Amino acid sequence: MVTATVGLRGLSLCTLSLPILRSAKIKLPIHSFPTSRSLKPLFSPYNPTILRGFPSFCASPDVNVEATATATPATEAENSQSADDIKNAANLLDIRVGRIIKAWRHEEAYSLYVEEVDVGEPEPRIICSGLVKYMPLDLLQDAKVVVLANLKPRNMRGVKSCGMLMAASDASHETVELLMPPDGTIPGERIWFGTEDDKDSQPEPATPNQVQKKKIWESVQPHLKTDASCTAMLGEYLMRTSAGVVVCKSLKNANIS
């Protein structure tokens, strides 16, 4: 039996009836010509060629709204889990109350102060801070500060810096204020996030190598801010000491780093 193959290029398909095509045993050729393709997949709005080449104007706004509404519970659950992960990561940071014993200008870097800071260890730590542009030197002398103590030491123009003073800054980074522990705290006390009861559930801090390898500080820092009352927060969790919460002087809704 001979099967006839008929080229349909240039032929109007609407003039052909399907029964005639079936009875004639016509096999539609597979070419690159658009008219040789099956009409349904070609002109369907879900054809991937069309979707890749053109923006879709067929989606109903109502469909999108329903899809978003349906996805909301999952999104909230993900956010909740993410907040827990962030808090768990923050608990691995060794954030302590410190007291600056003395401070001076770095001899080789005009933008840096060098501070000798009591963080409750047998010897004070040397910390370099880029605060020259933002506050006078006398403001640092004998100041209570918040120190991130489990960062790897860094050589800063010949001075080994072993920690970081934590501060709040406005969006333009033109105003910077050091975080302040409340009166009654002592150098070396570890700071935590959450309620008063969360203090006893703090894990041991990560080692500096772990903090660097797992990028713990990088994952936590974007979520540190002050609220409308200048209180330091991790998301919705208060930054606490045994004597009360940590604050800055005047910056509201500011970033902390």
PDB file of C-alpha atoms in Angstrom, residues 15-100:
ATOM      1  CA  THR A  15     -10.327  24.014   3.602  1.00  0.00           C
ATOM      2  CA  LEU A  16      -9.374  20.405   4.388  1.00  0.00           C
ATOM      3  CA  SER A  17     -11.603  18.129   6.376  1.00  0.00           C
ATOM      4  CA  LEU A  18     -10.049  15.680   8.780  1.00  0.00           C
ATOM      5  CA  PRO A  19     -12.020  12.705   7.403  1.00  0.00           C
ATOM      6  CA  ILE A  20     -10.602  13.368   3.940  1.00  0.00           C
ATOM      7  CA  LEU A  21      -7.092  13.523   5.337  1.00  0.00           C
ATOM      8  CA  ARG A  22      -7.611  10.266   7.233  1.00  0.00           C
ATOM      9  CA  SER A  23      -9.093   8.434   4.244  1.00  0.00           C
ATOM     10  CA  ALA A  24      -6.311   9.598   1.984  1.00  0.00           C
ATOM     11  CA  LYS A  25      -3.777   8.395   4.574  1.00  0.00           C
ATOM     12  CA  ILE A  26      -1.941  11.647   4.250  1.00  0.00           C
ATOM     13  CA  LYS A  27       1.023  11.948   6.533  1.00  0.00           C
ATOM     14  CA  LEU A  28       1.833  15.485   7.556  1.00  0.00           C
ATOM     15  CA  PRO A  29       5.550  16.079   7.090  1.00  0.00           C
ATOM     16  CA  ILE A  30       7.704  17.362   9.887  1.00  0.00           C
ATOM     17  CA  HIS A  31       9.446  20.459   8.610  1.00  0.00           C
ATOM     18  CA  SER A  32      10.524  23.737  10.085  1.00  0.00           C
ATOM     19  CA  PHE A  33       7.618  25.502   8.382  1.00  0.00           C
ATOM     20  CA  PRO A  34       5.106  26.764  10.941  1.00  0.00           C
ATOM     21  CA  THR A  35       2.113  25.574   8.910  1.00  0.00           C
ATOM     22  CA  SER A  36       3.345  22.004   8.985  1.00  0.00           C
ATOM     23  CA  ARG A  37       3.056  21.768  12.742  1.00  0.00           C
ATOM     24  CA  SER A  38       0.054  20.732  14.703  1.00  0.00           C
ATOM     25  CA  LEU A  39      -2.029  23.850  15.202  1.00  0.00           C
ATOM     26  CA  LYS A  40      -2.886  23.200  18.827  1.00  0.00           C
ATOM     27  CA  PRO A  41       0.635  23.161  20.276  1.00  0.00           C
ATOM     28  CA  LEU A  42       1.810  25.905  17.942  1.00  0.00           C
ATOM     29  CA  PHE A  43      -0.777  28.480  18.820  1.00  0.00           C
ATOM     30  CA  SER A  44      -1.337  27.449  22.432  1.00  0.00           C
ATOM     31  CA  PRO A  45      -0.431  30.279  24.846  1.00  0.00           C
ATOM     32  CA  TYR A  46       1.671  27.713  26.740  1.00  0.00           C
ATOM     33  CA  ASN A  47       3.872  26.910  23.743  1.00  0.00           C
ATOM     34  CA  PRO A  48       7.430  27.225  25.119  1.00  0.00           C
ATOM     35  CA  THR A  49       8.648  28.915  21.947  1.00  0.00           C
ATOM     36  CA  ILE A  50       6.074  31.658  22.386  1.00  0.00           C
ATOM     37  CA  LEU A  51       6.718  31.921  26.119  1.00  0.00           C
ATOM     38  CA  ARG A  52      10.427  32.320  25.527  1.00  0.00           C
ATOM     39  CA  GLY A  53      10.074  34.889  22.806  1.00  0.00           C
ATOM     40  CA  PHE A  54       7.255  37.100  24.031  1.00  0.00           C
ATOM     41  CA  PRO A  55       5.865  38.356  27.326  1.00  0.00           C
ATOM     42  CA  SER A  56       2.659  36.681  28.382  1.00  0.00           C
ATOM     43  CA  PHE A  57      -0.466  38.843  28.311  1.00  0.00           C
ATOM     44  CA  CYS A  58      -2.810  35.899  28.891  1.00  0.00           C
ATOM     45  CA  ALA A  59      -2.380  35.345  32.619  1.00  0.00           C
ATOM     46  CA  SER A  60      -5.323  36.486  34.628  1.00  0.00           C
ATOM     47  CA  PRO A  61      -4.571  38.770  37.594  1.00  0.00           C
ATOM     48  CA  ASP A  62      -7.036  36.708  39.597  1.00  0.00           C
ATOM     49  CA  VAL A  63      -5.028  33.557  38.891  1.00  0.00           C
ATOM     50  CA  ASN A  64      -1.875  35.229  40.129  1.00  0.00           C
ATOM     51  CA  VAL A  65      -3.597  36.482  43.275  1.00  0.00           C
ATOM     52  CA  GLU A  66      -4.948  33.010  44.010  1.00  0.00           C
ATOM     53  CA  ALA A  67      -1.530  31.478  43.503  1.00  0.00           C
ATOM     54  CA  THR A  68       0.029  34.015  45.854  1.00  0.00           C
ATOM     55  CA  ALA A  69      -2.647  33.479  48.467  1.00  0.00           C
ATOM     56  CA  THR A  70      -2.194  29.729  48.235  1.00  0.00           C
ATOM     57  CA  ALA A  71       1.563  30.072  48.717  1.00  0.00           C
ATOM     58  CA  THR A  72       1.319  32.418  51.713  1.00  0.00           C
ATOM     59  CA  PRO A  73       1.188  29.754  54.477  1.00  0.00           C
ATOM     60  CA  ALA A  74       4.310  28.049  53.080  1.00  0.00           C
ATOM     61  CA  THR A  75       6.104  31.387  52.822  1.00  0.00           C
ATOM     62  CA  GLU A  76       5.271  32.250  56.430  1.00  0.00           C
ATOM     63  CA  ALA A  77       6.509  28.858  57.554  1.00  0.00           C
ATOM     64  CA  GLU A  78       9.757  29.379  55.652  1.00  0.00           C
ATOM     65  CA  ASN A  79      10.217  32.833  57.197  1.00  0.00           C
ATOM     66  CA  SER A  80       9.573  31.412  60.659  1.00  0.00           C
ATOM     67  CA  GLN A  81      12.140  28.680  60.120  1.00  0.00           C
ATOM     68  CA  SER A  82      14.589  31.207  58.732  1.00  0.00           C
ATOM     69  CA  ALA A  83      14.180  33.413  61.816  1.00  0.00           C
ATOM     70  CA  ASP A  84      14.971  30.425  64.027  1.00  0.00           C
ATOM     71  CA  ASP A  85      18.045  29.636  61.958  1.00  0.00           C
ATOM     72  CA  ILE A  86      19.243  33.229  62.236  1.00  0.00           C
ATOM     73  CA  LYS A  87      18.770  33.266  65.997  1.00  0.00           C
ATOM     74  CA  ASN A  88      20.598  29.945  66.323  1.00  0.00           C
ATOM     75  CA  ALA A  89      23.456  31.344  64.286  1.00  0.00           C
ATOM     76  CA  ALA A  90      23.540  34.513  66.406  1.00  0.00           C
ATOM     77  CA  ASN A  91      23.802  32.378  69.547  1.00  0.00           C
ATOM     78  CA  LEU A  92      27.145  31.116  68.231  1.00  0.00           C
ATOM     79  CA  LEU A  93      28.607  34.626  68.220  1.00  0.00           C
ATOM     80  CA  ASP A  94      30.656  35.616  71.239  1.00  0.00           C
ATOM     81  CA  ILE A  95      29.275  39.107  71.870  1.00  0.00           C
ATOM     82  CA  ARG A  96      30.499  40.582  75.132  1.00  0.00           C
ATOM     83  CA  VAL A  97      30.384  43.661  77.271  1.00  0.00           C
ATOM     84  CA  GLY A  98      33.667  45.519  77.035  1.00  0.00           C
ATOM     85  CA  ARG A  99      35.279  48.593  78.551  1.00  0.00           C
ATOM     86  CA  ILE A 100      37.801  50.688  76.662  1.00  0.00           C
TER      87      ILE A 100
END
